[in-house]
Amino acid sequence: LFISATMEALSILSGILLLLLSGAQSHEPVLSEKLIRDISNYSEIALKIIDYSLTGPGANQSYNRLATFVDRYGPRLSGSSNLEDSIDHMLYLLQQDGLDNVHGEEVNVTHWVRGKEIAQLLEPRSAELSILGLGSSVGTPEEGITADAVVMRSFDELEERKDEVKDRIVVFNPTYVSYPVTVAYRVNGASRASKYGAVATLIRTVGPFSIYSPHTGMQVYNSSVPAIPTACITIEDANMLDRLERAGERLTIHLYMEAQTLPMVISRNTVAEIKGSVYPDQVVVVSGHLDSWDVGQGAMDDGGGAFISWQALSIVKGLGLTPKRTLRLVMWTDEEAGGIGSQQYYQRHREDADKYSILFESDEGVFLPYGILFSGSAEAKAILQQIGQLLVSINASEVYDNGGGTDVDWWREEKVPTASLANHNEHYFWYHHSNGDTMDVLDPEEMNLCSAVWAVYAYVLADLDDVLPRG
Ligand SMILES: [Zn+2]
């Protein structure tokens, strides 16, 4: 999951706009009797999908497939041979599963490498600080950087104390509010401090909880100021440095990072389909991203989303169902640098936007599901709410607003509906982008339920008479 503060601000703005627009509407959309009947007629198929996924041949399949995959390949950073080897294997697995049109679509992706990295507190006492360099960070000179540090609790404090920043390492220790809000320090902290002459930045991990785990993620340089090395530190160390500074101690830190950005390389979005029987050119997309950060196993972010999306096709195929329009799985590449692979997919396919009924993306956890989040017209939402009724038996019938994800949000420009999985992901940011993102975070039965939700929506939407209305 990548999100920048700007993107968040935009989505809040568009949310307000939507609110204003919906307030202006005088009536709720009413579905035709025929459409309600058509959707109700899928209740038997929906139950079959649920049984298949919970207790039938699909039970625990997505979890077991993912475990085998991430245990073998580990984390899959964009630009790495690890990622490309895992994509090769993924294409093989999808072919073995009997899916149609299995192929990789080539795209240009970022190639950042971490290298060795060390942070050492020298004063007031010697201690190693656990760090993870942030994606796109530059490295230090070979001899490293040794400098006194100042601790800033907010950008406001940085502005107030800007005269103290020159030639210093700036430690940001903002209180965690929420990921979309607090991530601004990770994304923009380096350049904000560089503007006043800082030589490096250490950012408190963006998350609500820690057992001494640094969490990496993307950061973005402002090209008008020098690019300085930047890494995240643990919440515990950020708080300790904060206390030491308040106690009047002089803080001296030595930082060494080999990080560098290499030229872009070719990767692939991984595609597989169940070809539609009546409208093969029209598609419903289910998706997650296959790339990950270079720590942990990339199991939760976003192996889980990618593998429940595969599972949705597996279930439909396993039940011998063929929808009228094509059900397409896309496992995106280089999501973590800001949706690099999906943006090129969009640019290449946007001329066919009228053939895309909806794009689903799961990139916010595959924990216990309770519905979906949706972005699109009120009429389309009413259709999804009707389909949600097919999931009452597993308590996953709710449809909320503001669906989508980094990889599918591009399509909103063409008014194509998007959706994501509403799930109990309250602990998502405990593990996100850290060495803690392993299979142990996930649960096979929860993934069975997520797969069933995904399969019911995807199949019914691919099989209805019409693509979803735009808007
Ligand atoms: Zn993700």
CSV table of C-alpha atoms and ligand atoms in Angstrom, one decimal:
chain,number,residue,atom,x,y,z
A,1,LEU,CA,0.0,0.0,0.0
A,2,PHE,CA,1.4,3.3,-1.1
A,3,ILE,CA,-0.3,6.6,-0.3
A,4,SER,CA,1.0,10.1,-0.5
A,5,ALA,CA,-0.3,13.0,1.5
A,6,THR,CA,-1.3,14.8,-1.7
A,7,MET,CA,-3.3,11.8,-2.9
A,8,GLU,CA,-5.0,11.6,0.5
A,9,ALA,CA,-5.8,15.3,0.3
A,10,LEU,CA,-7.3,14.9,-3.2
A,11,SER,CA,-9.4,11.9,-2.1
A,12,ILE,CA,-10.7,13.9,0.9
A,13,LEU,CA,-11.6,16.8,-1.4
A,14,SER,CA,-13.3,14.5,-3.9
A,15,GLY,CA,-15.1,12.9,-0.9
A,16,ILE,CA,-16.5,16.3,0.1
A,17,LEU,CA,-17.4,17.0,-3.5
A,18,LEU,CA,-19.3,13.7,-3.7
A,19,LEU,CA,-21.1,14.5,-0.5
A,20,LEU,CA,-22.2,17.8,-1.9
A,21,LEU,CA,-23.3,16.2,-5.1
A,22,SER,CA,-25.2,13.4,-3.4
A,23,GLY,CA,-26.9,16.0,-1.2
A,24,ALA,CA,-28.2,17.6,-4.3
A,25,GLN,CA,-29.9,14.4,-5.4
A,26,SER,CA,-33.5,14.2,-4.7
A,27,HIS,CA,-34.1,10.4,-4.9
A,28,GLU,CA,-32.3,7.2,-4.2
A,29,PRO,CA,-31.7,5.0,-7.4
A,30,VAL,CA,-34.3,2.3,-7.8
A,31,LEU,CA,-33.3,-0.9,-9.5
A,32,SER,CA,-35.6,-2.5,-12.0
A,33,GLU,CA,-37.7,-5.5,-10.9
A,34,LYS,CA,-35.8,-7.5,-13.6
A,35,LEU,CA,-32.4,-6.6,-12.3
A,36,ILE,CA,-33.3,-7.4,-8.7
A,37,ARG,CA,-34.7,-10.8,-9.9
A,38,ASP,CA,-31.6,-11.4,-12.0
A,39,ILE,CA,-29.3,-10.8,-9.0
A,40,SER,CA,-31.5,-12.9,-6.7
A,41,ASN,CA,-31.2,-15.7,-9.1
A,42,TYR,CA,-27.5,-16.0,-8.3
A,43,SER,CA,-28.2,-17.0,-4.7
A,44,GLU,CA,-27.7,-20.7,-5.4
A,45,ILE,CA,-24.4,-20.0,-7.2
A,46,ALA,CA,-23.3,-17.7,-4.4
A,47,LEU,CA,-23.9,-20.5,-1.8
A,48,LYS,CA,-21.9,-22.9,-4.0
A,49,ILE,CA,-19.0,-20.4,-4.1
A,50,ILE,CA,-19.1,-19.9,-0.4
A,51,ASP,CA,-19.1,-23.7,0.3
A,52,TYR,CA,-16.4,-24.3,-2.2
A,53,SER,CA,-14.2,-21.7,-0.6
A,54,LEU,CA,-14.9,-22.5,3.1
A,55,THR,CA,-15.2,-26.2,3.2
A,56,GLY,CA,-14.8,-27.5,-0.4
A,57,PRO,CA,-11.8,-27.9,-2.6
A,58,GLY,CA,-10.9,-24.2,-2.2
A,59,ALA,CA,-10.6,-24.3,1.6
A,60,ASN,CA,-7.3,-22.9,2.8
A,61,GLN,CA,-6.1,-23.0,-0.8
A,62,SER,CA,-5.2,-19.3,-1.1
A,63,TYR,CA,-3.3,-19.3,2.2
A,64,ASN,CA,-1.4,-22.5,1.3
A,65,ARG,CA,-0.6,-21.3,-2.2
A,66,LEU,CA,0.7,-18.0,-0.8
A,67,ALA,CA,2.7,-19.6,1.9
A,68,THR,CA,4.5,-21.9,-0.6
A,69,PHE,CA,5.1,-18.9,-2.8
A,70,VAL,CA,6.5,-16.4,-0.3
A,71,ASP,CA,8.5,-19.0,1.6
A,72,ARG,CA,10.2,-19.8,-1.7
A,73,TYR,CA,10.7,-16.3,-3.1
A,74,GLY,CA,10.6,-14.0,0.0
A,75,PRO,CA,10.1,-10.3,-0.5
A,76,ARG,CA,9.8,-9.0,-4.1
A,77,LEU,CA,11.2,-5.5,-4.5
A,78,SER,CA,10.7,-3.8,-7.8
A,79,GLY,CA,13.8,-4.1,-9.9
A,80,SER,CA,15.0,-7.2,-8.2
A,81,SER,CA,15.6,-10.6,-9.8
A,82,ASN,CA,13.6,-12.0,-6.9
A,83,LEU,CA,10.5,-10.3,-8.2
A,84,GLU,CA,11.1,-11.3,-11.8
A,85,ASP,CA,11.7,-15.0,-10.8
A,86,SER,CA,8.5,-14.9,-8.7
A,87,ILE,CA,6.6,-13.5,-11.7
A,88,ASP,CA,8.0,-16.3,-13.9
A,89,HIS,CA,6.8,-18.8,-11.4
A,90,MET,CA,3.4,-17.1,-11.0
A,91,LEU,CA,2.8,-17.4,-14.7
A,92,TYR,CA,3.6,-21.1,-14.5
A,93,LEU,CA,1.2,-21.5,-11.6
A,94,LEU,CA,-1.6,-19.7,-13.4
A,95,GLN,CA,-1.1,-21.8,-16.5
A,96,GLN,CA,-1.1,-25.0,-14.3
A,97,ASP,CA,-4.4,-23.8,-12.9
A,98,GLY,CA,-5.9,-24.0,-16.4
A,99,LEU,CA,-6.7,-20.3,-16.7
A,100,ASP,CA,-6.9,-18.5,-20.1
A,101,ASN,CA,-4.7,-16.0,-21.7
A,102,VAL,CA,-1.9,-16.2,-19.1
A,103,HIS,CA,0.7,-13.7,-19.9
A,104,GLY,CA,3.0,-10.9,-18.5
A,105,GLU,CA,2.5,-7.4,-19.8
A,106,GLU,CA,5.9,-5.6,-19.9
A,107,VAL,CA,6.2,-2.2,-18.1
A,108,ASN,CA,9.1,-0.1,-16.9
A,109,VAL,CA,9.7,-0.1,-13.2
A,110,THR,CA,11.9,1.6,-10.6
A,111,HIS,CA,15.1,-0.1,-9.4
A,112,TRP,CA,16.2,1.1,-6.0
A,113,VAL,CA,18.6,-0.9,-3.9
A,114,ARG,CA,19.1,-0.6,-0.2
A,115,GLY,CA,22.6,-2.0,0.3
A,116,LYS,CA,24.1,-2.0,3.8
A,117,GLU,CA,22.9,0.6,6.3
A,118,ILE,CA,23.9,1.4,9.9
A,119,ALA,CA,22.9,4.1,12.3
A,120,GLN,CA,24.9,4.5,15.5
A,121,LEU,CA,24.1,6.8,18.4
A,122,LEU,CA,27.5,8.1,19.6
A,123,GLU,CA,26.4,10.7,22.2
A,124,PRO,CA,25.3,10.7,24.9
A,125,ARG,CA,25.9,6.9,24.8
A,126,SER,CA,26.9,4.4,22.2
A,127,ALA,CA,23.9,2.4,20.8
A,128,GLU,CA,22.9,0.9,17.5
A,129,LEU,CA,19.6,2.3,16.1
A,130,SER,CA,17.6,-0.1,14.0
A,131,ILE,CA,16.8,1.6,10.7
A,132,LEU,CA,15.4,0.9,7.3
A,133,GLY,CA,16.3,3.3,4.5
A,134,LEU,CA,13.3,4.8,2.7
A,135,GLY,CA,12.5,3.9,-0.9
A,136,SER,CA,14.3,6.2,-3.4
A,137,SER,CA,16.6,7.5,-0.7
A,138,VAL,CA,20.2,8.4,-1.7
A,139,GLY,CA,23.1,6.9,0.2
A,140,THR,CA,25.6,8.6,2.4
A,141,PRO,CA,29.2,9.3,1.3
A,142,GLU,CA,31.5,6.3,1.8
A,143,GLU,CA,32.7,7.5,5.2
A,144,GLY,CA,29.1,8.0,6.3
A,145,ILE,CA,27.7,11.1,8.0
A,146,THR,CA,28.4,12.0,11.6
A,147,ALA,CA,26.4,14.9,12.9
A,148,ASP,CA,24.5,16.3,15.9
A,149,ALA,CA,20.8,15.6,15.8
A,150,VAL,CA,17.7,17.7,16.5
A,151,VAL,CA,14.3,16.2,17.2
A,152,MET,CA,11.2,17.7,15.6
A,153,ARG,CA,7.7,16.6,16.7
A,154,SER,CA,6.0,18.3,13.7
A,155,PHE,CA,6.6,20.3,10.6
A,156,ASP,CA,5.4,23.4,12.6
A,157,GLU,CA,8.2,22.8,15.0
A,158,LEU,CA,10.6,22.5,12.1
A,159,GLU,CA,9.5,25.9,10.8
A,160,GLU,CA,9.9,27.4,14.3
A,161,ARG,CA,13.4,25.9,14.8
A,162,LYS,CA,14.6,26.1,11.2
A,163,ASP,CA,17.8,28.0,12.3
A,164,GLU,CA,18.9,25.0,14.3
A,165,VAL,CA,18.8,22.6,11.4
A,166,LYS,CA,21.8,23.4,9.3
A,167,ASP,CA,24.4,20.5,9.1
A,168,ARG,CA,22.3,18.5,11.5
A,169,ILE,CA,20.5,15.2,11.3
A,170,VAL,CA,16.8,15.9,11.7
A,171,VAL,CA,14.9,13.3,13.7
A,172,PHE,CA,11.1,13.5,13.1
A,173,ASN,CA,9.0,12.2,16.0
A,174,PRO,CA,5.4,13.0,15.1
A,175,THR,CA,2.6,11.5,17.1
A,176,TYR,CA,0.8,8.9,15.0
A,177,VAL,CA,-2.6,10.2,14.0
A,178,SER,CA,-3.5,7.9,11.1
A,179,TYR,CA,-1.5,6.5,8.2
A,180,PRO,CA,-2.8,8.9,5.5
A,181,VAL,CA,-2.1,11.9,7.8
A,182,THR,CA,1.2,10.9,9.5
A,183,VAL,CA,2.8,9.4,6.3
A,184,ALA,CA,3.5,13.0,5.2
A,185,TYR,CA,6.6,12.9,7.5
A,186,ARG,CA,7.9,9.8,5.7
A,187,VAL,CA,7.1,11.1,2.2
A,188,ASN,CA,8.2,14.7,2.5
A,189,GLY,CA,10.3,14.9,5.7
A,190,ALA,CA,13.7,14.7,4.0
A,191,SER,CA,13.1,17.6,1.6
A,192,ARG,CA,11.4,19.7,4.2
A,193,ALA,CA,14.5,19.4,6.4
A,194,SER,CA,17.0,19.6,3.5
A,195,LYS,CA,15.5,23.0,2.7
A,196,TYR,CA,17.0,24.4,5.9
A,197,GLY,CA,20.4,22.6,5.4
A,198,ALA,CA,19.9,19.3,7.2
A,199,VAL,CA,22.3,16.6,6.1
A,200,ALA,CA,20.1,13.5,6.8
A,201,THR,CA,16.7,12.7,8.3
A,202,LEU,CA,15.5,9.8,10.5
A,203,ILE,CA,11.8,9.4,10.5
A,204,ARG,CA,9.8,7.7,13.3
A,205,THR,CA,8.0,4.7,11.8
A,206,VAL,CA,4.5,5.5,10.6
A,207,GLY,CA,2.3,3.2,12.6
A,208,PRO,CA,0.3,2.8,15.8
A,209,PHE,CA,2.3,0.0,17.5
A,210,SER,CA,5.8,-1.4,17.6
A,211,ILE,CA,8.0,-4.0,19.1
A,212,TYR,CA,11.1,-2.2,18.0
A,213,SER,CA,10.4,-2.6,14.3
A,214,PRO,CA,11.3,0.0,11.7
A,215,HIS,CA,8.8,0.2,8.7
A,216,THR,CA,10.1,1.4,5.4
A,217,GLY,CA,8.1,2.9,2.5
A,218,MET,CA,8.3,5.4,-0.3
A,219,GLN,CA,9.6,8.9,0.1
A,220,VAL,CA,9.7,11.7,-2.5
A,221,TYR,CA,12.4,14.3,-3.0
A,222,ASN,CA,11.5,17.9,-3.9
A,223,SER,CA,13.9,18.6,-6.8
A,224,SER,CA,14.5,22.2,-5.7
A,225,VAL,CA,16.5,21.2,-2.6
A,226,PRO,CA,19.5,18.8,-2.2
A,227,ALA,CA,18.6,15.1,-1.9
A,228,ILE,CA,19.7,13.9,1.6
A,229,PRO,CA,19.8,10.3,3.0
A,230,THR,CA,16.6,9.3,4.8
A,231,ALA,CA,15.6,6.3,6.9
A,232,CYS,CA,13.0,5.3,9.3
A,233,ILE,CA,13.7,4.4,12.9
A,234,THR,CA,11.6,2.6,15.5
A,235,ILE,CA,8.9,4.3,17.5
A,236,GLU,CA,10.9,3.3,20.6
A,237,ASP,CA,14.2,5.0,19.4
A,238,ALA,CA,12.3,8.1,18.2
A,239,ASN,CA,10.8,8.5,21.7
A,240,MET,CA,14.1,7.9,23.4
A,241,LEU,CA,15.9,10.5,21.3
A,242,ASP,CA,13.0,12.8,22.0
A,243,ARG,CA,13.4,12.3,25.7
A,244,LEU,CA,17.2,12.7,25.6
A,245,GLU,CA,16.9,16.0,23.7
A,246,ARG,CA,14.3,17.3,26.2
A,247,ALA,CA,16.7,16.4,29.0
A,248,GLY,CA,19.2,18.7,27.4
A,249,GLU,CA,21.6,16.0,26.2
A,250,ARG,CA,23.7,16.5,23.1
A,251,LEU,CA,22.7,13.9,20.4
A,252,THR,CA,25.4,12.7,18.0
A,253,ILE,CA,24.6,10.1,15.3
A,254,HIS,CA,26.7,8.3,12.7
A,255,LEU,CA,24.7,7.2,9.6
A,256,TYR,CA,25.9,5.0,6.9
A,257,MET,CA,23.7,4.0,3.9
A,258,GLU,CA,24.6,2.4,0.6
A,259,ALA,CA,21.2,3.1,-1.0
A,260,GLN,CA,21.1,4.0,-4.6
A,261,THR,CA,18.6,4.4,-7.5
A,262,LEU,CA,19.6,2.5,-10.7
A,263,PRO,CA,18.1,2.9,-14.1
A,264,MET,CA,14.6,1.6,-14.6
A,265,VAL,CA,14.2,-2.0,-15.7
A,266,ILE,CA,11.4,-4.0,-17.4
A,267,SER,CA,9.0,-5.9,-15.2
A,268,ARG,CA,5.6,-7.4,-15.9
A,269,ASN,CA,2.0,-7.1,-14.8
A,270,THR,CA,0.8,-10.7,-14.4
A,271,VAL,CA,-2.5,-11.4,-16.2
A,272,ALA,CA,-4.8,-14.4,-16.4
A,273,GLU,CA,-8.4,-14.8,-17.4
A,274,ILE,CA,-11.6,-16.8,-17.6
A,275,LYS,CA,-12.7,-15.8,-21.1
A,276,GLY,CA,-16.3,-14.5,-21.3
A,277,SER,CA,-18.8,-16.7,-23.2
A,278,VAL,CA,-20.9,-13.9,-24.6
A,279,TYR,CA,-18.9,-10.6,-24.3
A,280,PRO,CA,-15.3,-11.7,-24.2
A,281,ASP,CA,-14.1,-8.1,-24.8
A,282,GLN,CA,-15.8,-6.8,-21.7
A,283,VAL,CA,-14.0,-7.3,-18.4
A,284,VAL,CA,-14.3,-7.4,-14.7
A,285,VAL,CA,-10.8,-7.1,-13.1
A,286,VAL,CA,-9.8,-8.5,-9.7
A,287,SER,CA,-6.4,-7.5,-8.6
A,288,GLY,CA,-3.6,-7.1,-6.0
A,289,HIS,CA,0.1,-6.3,-6.4
A,290,LEU,CA,2.8,-8.9,-6.5
A,291,ASP,CA,5.7,-6.6,-5.7
A,292,SER,CA,6.6,-5.8,-2.1
A,293,TRP,CA,9.2,-4.0,0.0
A,294,ASP,CA,12.4,-5.8,0.5
A,295,VAL,CA,11.7,-6.8,4.1
A,296,GLY,CA,9.6,-9.6,5.6
A,297,GLN,CA,7.9,-11.8,3.1
A,298,GLY,CA,5.4,-9.3,1.4
A,299,ALA,CA,2.8,-11.8,2.6
A,300,MET,CA,0.2,-9.3,3.8
A,301,ASP,CA,1.2,-6.4,1.5
A,302,ASP,CA,0.2,-7.6,-0.9
A,303,GLY,CA,0.6,-11.3,-1.4
A,304,GLY,CA,-2.8,-11.8,0.3
A,305,GLY,CA,-4.6,-9.4,-2.1
A,306,ALA,CA,-2.9,-10.9,-5.1
A,307,PHE,CA,-3.7,-14.5,-4.0
A,308,ILE,CA,-7.4,-14.0,-3.1
A,309,SER,CA,-7.8,-12.4,-6.5
A,310,TRP,CA,-6.2,-15.5,-8.1
A,311,GLN,CA,-8.5,-17.6,-5.9
A,312,ALA,CA,-11.6,-15.8,-7.1
A,313,LEU,CA,-10.8,-17.1,-10.6
A,314,SER,CA,-9.8,-20.6,-9.3
A,315,ILE,CA,-13.2,-20.9,-7.5
A,316,VAL,CA,-15.2,-19.9,-10.6
A,317,LYS,CA,-13.2,-22.3,-12.7
A,318,GLY,CA,-13.4,-25.1,-10.1
A,319,LEU,CA,-17.2,-24.8,-10.1
A,320,GLY,CA,-17.2,-25.1,-13.9
A,321,LEU,CA,-18.8,-21.6,-14.2
A,322,THR,CA,-18.2,-19.4,-17.3
A,323,PRO,CA,-19.4,-15.8,-17.0
A,324,LYS,CA,-20.8,-13.9,-20.0
A,325,ARG,CA,-17.9,-11.4,-19.9
A,326,THR,CA,-14.2,-12.0,-19.2
A,327,LEU,CA,-13.0,-12.3,-15.6
A,328,ARG,CA,-9.5,-10.9,-15.6
A,329,LEU,CA,-6.9,-11.3,-12.8
A,330,VAL,CA,-4.1,-8.7,-12.7
A,331,MET,CA,-1.2,-8.9,-10.3
A,332,TRP,CA,0.4,-5.5,-10.5
A,333,THR,CA,4.1,-4.8,-10.4
A,334,ASP,CA,5.9,-1.9,-8.7
A,335,GLU,CA,2.9,-0.7,-6.8
A,336,GLU,CA,5.1,0.3,-3.9
A,337,ALA,CA,6.8,3.2,-5.8
A,338,GLY,CA,3.4,4.7,-6.5
A,339,GLY,CA,1.5,2.4,-8.8
A,340,ILE,CA,4.2,2.4,-11.5
A,341,GLY,CA,3.1,-0.9,-13.2
A,342,SER,CA,-0.7,-0.2,-13.0
A,343,GLN,CA,-0.3,3.3,-14.4
A,344,GLN,CA,1.2,1.9,-17.6
A,345,TYR,CA,-1.5,-0.7,-17.8
A,346,TYR,CA,-4.1,2.1,-17.6
A,347,GLN,CA,-2.3,4.2,-20.2
A,348,ARG,CA,-2.2,1.2,-22.5
A,349,HIS,CA,-5.8,0.1,-22.0
A,350,ARG,CA,-7.8,3.3,-21.2
A,351,GLU,CA,-9.1,3.5,-24.7
A,352,ASP,CA,-11.1,0.4,-23.9
A,353,ALA,CA,-12.5,2.0,-20.7
A,354,ASP,CA,-16.1,1.5,-21.8
A,355,LYS,CA,-15.4,-2.3,-21.8
A,356,TYR,CA,-14.3,-2.3,-18.1
A,357,SER,CA,-17.3,-3.0,-15.9
A,358,ILE,CA,-15.4,-2.5,-12.6
A,359,LEU,CA,-11.9,-3.0,-11.2
A,360,PHE,CA,-11.4,-4.6,-7.8
A,361,GLU,CA,-8.2,-4.2,-5.8
A,362,SER,CA,-7.4,-5.8,-2.5
A,363,ASP,CA,-4.4,-4.0,-1.0
A,364,GLU,CA,-5.5,-3.2,2.6
A,365,GLY,CA,-5.4,-6.6,4.2
A,366,VAL,CA,-7.2,-10.0,3.8
A,367,PHE,CA,-8.5,-10.2,7.4
A,368,LEU,CA,-12.1,-11.0,8.4
A,369,PRO,CA,-14.2,-9.4,5.6
A,370,TYR,CA,-17.4,-7.6,6.2
A,371,GLY,CA,-18.2,-6.1,2.8
A,372,ILE,CA,-16.6,-4.0,0.1
A,373,LEU,CA,-15.8,-0.3,-0.4
A,374,PHE,CA,-17.0,1.2,-3.7
A,375,SER,CA,-16.4,4.2,-5.9
A,376,GLY,CA,-18.9,4.9,-8.6
A,377,SER,CA,-22.4,6.2,-9.4
A,378,ALA,CA,-25.2,5.8,-6.9
A,379,GLU,CA,-27.0,3.5,-9.4
A,380,ALA,CA,-23.9,1.2,-9.6
A,381,LYS,CA,-23.6,1.2,-5.9
A,382,ALA,CA,-27.3,0.1,-5.6
A,383,ILE,CA,-26.4,-2.9,-7.8
A,384,LEU,CA,-23.5,-3.8,-5.6
A,385,GLN,CA,-25.7,-3.6,-2.5
A,386,GLN,CA,-28.1,-6.0,-4.1
A,387,ILE,CA,-25.2,-8.4,-4.9
A,388,GLY,CA,-24.1,-7.9,-1.3
A,389,GLN,CA,-27.3,-9.6,-0.2
A,390,LEU,CA,-25.9,-12.8,-1.6
A,391,LEU,CA,-23.2,-12.6,1.2
A,392,VAL,CA,-25.5,-12.2,4.2
A,393,SER,CA,-24.7,-15.7,5.4
A,394,ILE,CA,-21.0,-14.8,5.9
A,395,ASN,CA,-21.7,-11.3,7.3
A,396,ALA,CA,-20.1,-9.6,4.3
A,397,SER,CA,-23.0,-7.8,2.7
A,398,GLU,CA,-22.1,-4.1,3.5
A,399,VAL,CA,-21.2,-1.7,0.7
A,400,TYR,CA,-19.3,1.4,1.8
A,401,ASP,CA,-18.0,4.5,-0.1
A,402,ASN,CA,-14.5,5.3,-1.1
A,403,GLY,CA,-13.4,2.0,-2.6
A,404,GLY,CA,-10.4,1.5,-4.8
A,405,GLY,CA,-6.6,1.4,-4.4
A,406,THR,CA,-3.4,2.8,-5.8
A,407,ASP,CA,-3.5,0.5,-8.8
A,408,VAL,CA,-7.1,0.9,-9.9
A,409,ASP,CA,-7.7,4.6,-8.9
A,410,TRP,CA,-6.4,5.7,-12.4
A,411,TRP,CA,-9.6,4.4,-13.9
A,412,ARG,CA,-11.8,6.8,-12.0
A,413,GLU,CA,-10.6,9.4,-14.5
A,414,GLU,CA,-12.6,7.5,-17.1
A,415,LYS,CA,-15.5,7.1,-14.6
A,416,VAL,CA,-15.0,3.3,-14.4
A,417,PRO,CA,-16.2,2.0,-11.0
A,418,THR,CA,-13.6,0.6,-8.5
A,419,ALA,CA,-13.9,-1.4,-5.3
A,420,SER,CA,-11.8,-2.8,-2.5
A,421,LEU,CA,-12.3,-5.2,0.3
A,422,ALA,CA,-13.7,-4.0,3.7
A,423,ASN,CA,-12.0,-6.2,6.3
A,424,HIS,CA,-11.0,-6.0,9.9
A,425,ASN,CA,-7.6,-4.6,9.1
A,426,GLU,CA,-7.2,-2.7,12.4
A,427,HIS,CA,-3.7,-4.2,12.9
A,428,TYR,CA,-2.6,-3.7,9.3
A,429,PHE,CA,-0.1,-1.0,10.1
A,430,TRP,CA,1.5,-3.1,12.9
A,431,TYR,CA,3.2,-5.2,10.2
A,432,HIS,CA,3.1,-3.0,7.0
A,433,HIS,CA,6.4,-2.6,5.2
A,434,SER,CA,8.4,-4.3,8.0
A,435,ASN,CA,10.1,-7.5,8.7
A,436,GLY,CA,6.9,-8.5,10.5
A,437,ASP,CA,5.0,-8.9,7.3
A,438,THR,CA,5.0,-12.7,7.1
A,439,MET,CA,2.5,-15.5,6.7
A,440,ASP,CA,2.0,-15.5,10.5
A,441,VAL,CA,0.0,-12.3,10.1
A,442,LEU,CA,-2.6,-14.0,7.9
A,443,ASP,CA,-5.2,-16.6,8.7
A,444,PRO,CA,-6.4,-19.3,6.2
A,445,GLU,CA,-10.1,-19.1,7.2
A,446,GLU,CA,-10.2,-15.4,6.9
A,447,MET,CA,-8.6,-15.7,3.4
A,448,ASN,CA,-11.3,-18.3,2.5
A,449,LEU,CA,-13.9,-15.7,3.4
A,450,CYS,CA,-12.2,-12.9,1.5
A,451,SER,CA,-11.9,-15.2,-1.6
A,452,ALA,CA,-15.6,-16.0,-1.4
A,453,VAL,CA,-16.5,-12.3,-1.2
A,454,TRP,CA,-14.2,-11.5,-4.2
A,455,ALA,CA,-15.5,-14.5,-6.2
A,456,VAL,CA,-19.2,-13.7,-5.7
A,457,TYR,CA,-18.9,-10.0,-6.7
A,458,ALA,CA,-16.6,-10.8,-9.6
A,459,TYR,CA,-18.6,-13.6,-11.0
A,460,VAL,CA,-22.1,-12.0,-10.7
A,461,LEU,CA,-20.8,-8.7,-12.2
A,462,ALA,CA,-19.1,-10.5,-15.0
A,463,ASP,CA,-22.3,-12.5,-15.7
A,464,LEU,CA,-25.0,-9.8,-15.5
A,465,ASP,CA,-26.6,-8.6,-18.8
A,466,ASP,CA,-24.9,-5.1,-18.7
A,467,VAL,CA,-21.6,-3.5,-17.5
A,468,LEU,CA,-22.1,-1.3,-14.5
A,469,PRO,CA,-23.3,2.2,-15.2
A,470,ARG,CA,-20.5,4.8,-15.2
A,471,GLY,CA,-20.2,7.8,-13.0
B,1,ZN,ZN,0.3,-2.8,-0.9
